[in-house]
XYZ file of C-alpha atoms in Angstrom:
318
model
C 12.247 -5.858 -49.104
C 8.561 -5.871 -48.291
C 6.432 -7.293 -51.083
C 3.979 -4.865 -52.656
C 0.538 -5.707 -54.000
C -0.780 -4.254 -57.243
C -4.372 -4.090 -58.415
C -5.267 -3.650 -62.063
C -8.671 -3.403 -63.717
C -8.790 -5.308 -66.999
C -12.001 -5.327 -68.999
C -14.146 -4.936 -65.911
C -12.456 -7.871 -64.138
C -10.329 -7.047 -61.135
C -6.868 -8.608 -61.215
C -4.761 -8.625 -58.065
C -1.026 -9.172 -58.417
C 0.918 -10.307 -55.377
C 4.472 -11.449 -55.786
C 3.889 -11.944 -59.489
C 0.800 -14.139 -59.144
C -2.585 -12.957 -60.389
C -5.890 -13.547 -58.669
C -8.932 -12.781 -60.821
C -12.222 -11.783 -59.291
C -15.393 -13.473 -60.433
C -14.808 -17.150 -59.802
C -12.578 -17.962 -56.882
C -9.359 -19.842 -56.530
C -8.887 -21.193 -60.019
C -6.760 -23.976 -61.392
C -3.184 -24.914 -60.757
C -1.691 -22.987 -63.649
C -3.885 -19.924 -63.328
C -2.903 -19.199 -59.758
C -6.096 -17.325 -59.224
C -9.527 -17.865 -60.405
C -11.664 -17.866 -63.423
C -13.111 -21.282 -62.548
C -13.880 -23.399 -59.540
C -11.644 -26.379 -58.739
C -13.169 -29.621 -59.934
C -12.743 -31.472 -56.699
C -13.408 -30.635 -53.078
C -15.097 -27.298 -53.687
C -18.671 -26.279 -52.979
C -21.506 -27.051 -55.363
C -22.078 -23.347 -55.953
C -19.794 -20.400 -56.522
C -20.839 -18.193 -53.587
C -19.792 -14.957 -55.293
C -22.032 -15.780 -58.259
C -24.922 -16.807 -56.020
C -24.460 -13.651 -53.949
C -24.836 -11.544 -57.091
C -27.988 -13.475 -58.003
C -29.436 -12.822 -54.561
C -28.719 -9.094 -54.782
C -30.327 -8.866 -58.226
C -33.381 -10.770 -56.999
C -33.748 -8.515 -53.940
C -33.644 -5.448 -56.158
C -36.500 -6.989 -58.157
C -38.400 -7.918 -54.954
C -38.141 -11.561 -56.051
C -37.650 -12.837 -52.527
C -38.058 -16.516 -53.367
C -35.191 -16.444 -55.859
C -33.142 -14.304 -53.480
C -33.722 -16.787 -50.676
C -32.629 -19.709 -52.830
C -29.465 -17.977 -54.004
C -28.605 -16.754 -50.495
C -29.030 -20.300 -49.206
C -26.449 -21.435 -51.748
C -24.044 -18.853 -50.337
C -24.553 -20.038 -46.765
C -24.176 -23.662 -47.857
C -20.875 -22.902 -49.546
C -19.448 -20.627 -46.835
C -21.392 -21.184 -43.594
C -19.035 -19.083 -41.474
C -19.293 -15.952 -43.625
C -21.892 -13.430 -42.412
C -22.814 -11.925 -45.785
C -24.859 -14.865 -46.996
C -26.764 -15.073 -43.718
C -27.558 -11.347 -43.915
C -29.018 -11.770 -47.406
C -30.913 -14.874 -46.347
C -32.428 -13.063 -43.367
C -33.635 -10.252 -45.615
C -34.987 -12.624 -48.272
C -36.842 -14.781 -45.772
C -38.366 -11.676 -44.215
C -39.459 -10.547 -47.662
C -41.259 -13.873 -48.053
C -42.806 -13.361 -44.594
C -41.028 -16.555 -43.562
C -40.263 -15.169 -40.125
C -38.998 -18.444 -38.713
C -36.522 -18.713 -41.561
C -35.543 -15.078 -41.109
C -35.076 -15.592 -37.368
C -32.793 -18.596 -37.966
C -30.680 -16.649 -40.451
C -30.344 -13.636 -38.177
C -29.572 -15.798 -35.145
C -26.671 -17.262 -37.084
C -25.635 -13.789 -38.195
C -25.632 -12.447 -34.631
C -23.273 -15.259 -33.619
C -20.936 -14.472 -36.515
C -21.177 -10.667 -36.233
C -22.229 -9.916 -32.645
C -21.458 -6.200 -32.889
C -23.331 -5.582 -36.147
C -26.454 -3.446 -35.523
C -28.202 -4.776 -38.648
C -27.890 -8.318 -37.296
C -29.684 -7.435 -34.068
C -32.266 -5.275 -35.829
C -33.125 -8.054 -38.262
C -33.443 -10.558 -35.455
C -35.641 -8.145 -33.479
C -38.006 -7.696 -36.428
C -38.236 -11.438 -37.029
C -38.898 -12.137 -33.351
C -41.480 -9.345 -33.166
C -43.391 -10.843 -36.088
C -43.298 -14.205 -34.317
C -44.664 -12.543 -31.143
C -41.554 -13.688 -29.318
C -40.762 -11.741 -26.128
C -37.034 -12.028 -26.907
C -37.522 -9.262 -29.475
C -37.367 -6.682 -26.680
C -33.856 -7.756 -25.673
C -32.634 -7.196 -29.228
C -34.397 -3.819 -29.320
C -32.747 -2.862 -26.034
C -29.323 -3.854 -27.401
C -29.882 -1.650 -30.436
C -31.115 1.263 -28.330
C -28.051 1.006 -26.099
C -25.829 0.978 -29.167
C -27.505 4.129 -30.494
C -27.184 5.917 -27.143
C -23.491 5.085 -26.938
C -23.036 6.347 -30.483
C -24.779 9.671 -29.879
C -25.990 12.090 -32.529
C -22.695 12.861 -34.218
C -20.994 9.483 -34.678
C -20.707 8.117 -38.250
C -23.400 5.471 -37.662
C -25.919 7.798 -36.000
C -28.345 8.027 -38.943
C -28.177 4.318 -39.645
C -28.768 3.388 -36.021
C -31.737 5.756 -35.796
C -33.261 4.193 -38.913
C -32.776 0.676 -37.551
C -34.242 1.681 -34.187
C -37.280 3.224 -35.851
C -37.868 0.064 -37.886
C -37.572 -2.180 -34.844
C -39.901 -0.023 -32.763
C -42.457 -0.068 -35.579
C -42.273 -3.863 -35.640
C -42.746 -4.047 -31.865
C -45.670 -1.603 -31.715
C -49.212 -2.827 -32.449
C -49.949 -1.830 -36.038
C -53.156 0.119 -36.655
C -55.610 -1.517 -39.002
C -54.582 -1.069 -42.602
C -51.165 0.354 -41.734
C -48.259 -0.841 -43.920
C -45.870 -3.298 -42.334
C -42.292 -2.183 -41.631
C -39.977 -2.888 -44.531
C -38.138 -6.183 -44.370
C -35.210 -4.425 -46.042
C -33.438 -3.048 -42.994
C -30.331 -1.937 -44.799
C -30.340 -1.374 -48.558
C -26.772 -0.060 -48.739
C -25.360 -3.433 -49.780
C -27.680 -3.446 -52.806
C -26.273 -0.337 -54.428
C -22.956 0.649 -55.924
C -22.449 -2.617 -57.763
C -19.252 -3.959 -59.259
C -17.746 -0.559 -60.049
C -17.925 0.561 -56.421
C -16.721 -2.852 -55.265
C -13.713 -2.735 -57.599
C -12.839 0.766 -56.407
C -13.023 -0.337 -52.766
C -10.864 -3.374 -53.535
C -8.180 -1.355 -55.322
C -8.173 1.119 -52.441
C -7.796 -1.737 -49.950
C -4.723 -3.072 -51.758
C -3.145 0.367 -51.662
C -3.922 0.695 -47.957
C -2.379 -2.711 -47.256
C 0.807 -1.566 -48.993
C 0.788 1.441 -46.661
C 0.247 -0.880 -43.667
C -3.025 0.904 -42.856
C -4.767 -2.332 -42.000
C -7.839 -0.934 -40.235
C -8.611 1.294 -43.218
C -7.912 -1.610 -45.564
C -10.389 -3.814 -43.707
C -13.037 -1.099 -43.997
C -12.485 -0.962 -47.765
C -12.499 -4.750 -48.048
C -15.813 -4.800 -46.191
C -17.264 -2.504 -48.866
C -15.879 -4.746 -51.593
C -17.402 -7.791 -49.914
C -20.763 -6.033 -49.693
C -20.615 -5.706 -53.484
C -19.185 -9.109 -54.395
C -20.038 -11.339 -51.459
C -17.621 -13.953 -50.069
C -15.071 -13.860 -52.867
C -11.839 -15.779 -52.119
C -9.584 -12.892 -53.104
C -11.351 -10.530 -50.730
C -11.347 -13.095 -47.944
C -7.630 -13.734 -48.455
C -6.761 -10.078 -48.026
C -9.053 -9.773 -45.015
C -7.111 -12.647 -43.479
C -3.828 -10.981 -44.385
C -4.860 -7.684 -42.763
C -6.033 -9.377 -39.571
C -2.799 -11.376 -39.399
C -0.775 -8.177 -39.690
C -2.894 -6.725 -36.877
C -1.896 -9.712 -34.744
C -5.303 -11.407 -34.573
C -4.285 -14.853 -35.768
C -7.577 -16.512 -34.847
C -9.610 -14.110 -36.955
C -7.096 -14.290 -39.790
C -7.445 -18.062 -39.856
C -11.223 -17.861 -40.229
C -10.813 -15.808 -43.414
C -8.124 -18.061 -44.884
C -10.262 -21.102 -44.205
C -13.278 -19.445 -45.828
C -11.243 -18.609 -48.920
C -9.916 -22.156 -49.190
C -13.373 -23.639 -48.619
C -14.513 -21.773 -51.730
C -11.338 -22.249 -53.768
C -9.164 -25.079 -52.395
C -6.310 -24.276 -54.800
C -6.238 -20.533 -54.153
C -2.520 -19.762 -54.172
C -2.563 -16.577 -52.124
C -4.714 -18.039 -49.367
C -2.554 -21.163 -49.254
C 0.665 -19.186 -48.945
C -0.658 -16.802 -46.301
C -2.238 -19.596 -44.298
C 1.145 -21.311 -44.349
C 2.822 -18.131 -43.116
C 0.251 -17.900 -40.342
C 1.075 -21.444 -39.303
C 4.778 -20.553 -39.159
C 3.975 -17.517 -37.025
C 2.096 -19.821 -34.660
C 4.992 -22.261 -34.514
C 3.168 -24.933 -36.534
C 5.997 -25.726 -38.923
C 4.523 -29.122 -39.807
C 1.269 -27.458 -40.827
C 3.174 -24.881 -42.853
C 4.978 -27.663 -44.700
C 1.609 -29.128 -45.655
C 0.680 -25.788 -47.198
C 4.049 -25.639 -48.965
C 3.595 -29.135 -50.404
C 0.226 -28.027 -51.746
C 1.769 -24.936 -53.335
C 4.466 -27.058 -54.945
C 1.707 -29.038 -56.644
C -0.614 -26.251 -57.757
C 1.983 -23.546 -58.365
C 5.051 -25.189 -59.828
C 7.762 -23.721 -62.074
C 9.180 -20.706 -60.310
C 6.242 -20.024 -58.031
C 7.075 -16.904 -56.022
C 4.440 -17.786 -53.419
C 5.958 -21.190 -52.726
C 9.440 -19.698 -52.492
C 8.220 -17.044 -50.057
C 6.598 -19.624 -47.807
C 9.750 -21.758 -48.020
C 11.767 -18.778 -46.762
C 9.349 -18.364 -43.858
C 9.726 -22.031 -42.926
C 13.514 -21.960 -43.172
C 13.666 -18.795 -41.047
C 11.078 -20.025 -38.539
C 9.178 -16.764 -39.000
C 9.103 -13.660 -41.138
C 12.491 -13.731 -42.927
C 12.525 -9.931 -43.097
C 12.609 -9.752 -39.302
C 15.395 -12.292 -38.876
């Protein structure tokens, strides 16, 4: 029987139950007995909790405290360098400080991580324009092409028009005394807060149970915009991509989750299942040995991964 996921809101803290194991939002992977995460592991984890630093950066941006936002966003990128959210915040914060070189570096990294994201290219275009770099035009052209392909009626039409207008304002010579284009290219990630993020997360879990993985990923993206690179969110993003058959992308999310919370039980189990699906039984056994240490005494996650290993794949399909 296919395992179902359940999400429950308890006192403003989102609890995710999968196979009887709870993952708590707010801190990451947690200790061996908790199976989820009110606290960071003592060894091997990053110096900063990226979800906490992400929240600090958002609060600072709302207050136009770009220096504090930049510092907090840098902590996010240090902790999870392959996650785009921290780089997006850092690009905005650096632009707010008029540190255009710093903003350019952040957006260049973001474009590599999210090459199809219009905000990434718009932010890079604005940074390059302020540096009088001719490469800004190429980014503007990319954005214009994206808007033309979208047309006037696609869901992103208004957003793309706004981004295009901002980029063109940055490229055009500004009349004397005219205000500079806003460094805040996209304010949507700053609003909604934890309540909207929790709602998106709960919806994503329901969509995963319905095997609507594309819709689930869209909801998880909204949750991540609210909470930043939280290991629970990353784990479910990896799960959805694995179910869609994109093992490479799934692995990036599992690795991000485990970089933040090395003892995260869900990420460890699912990464082990991914390794089985790829034929890496030895790698899966490493994940199982880890689960046996951090999730002993009737751990459903360890038993599930053990079934995958014994079956050489998804036991429900064999």
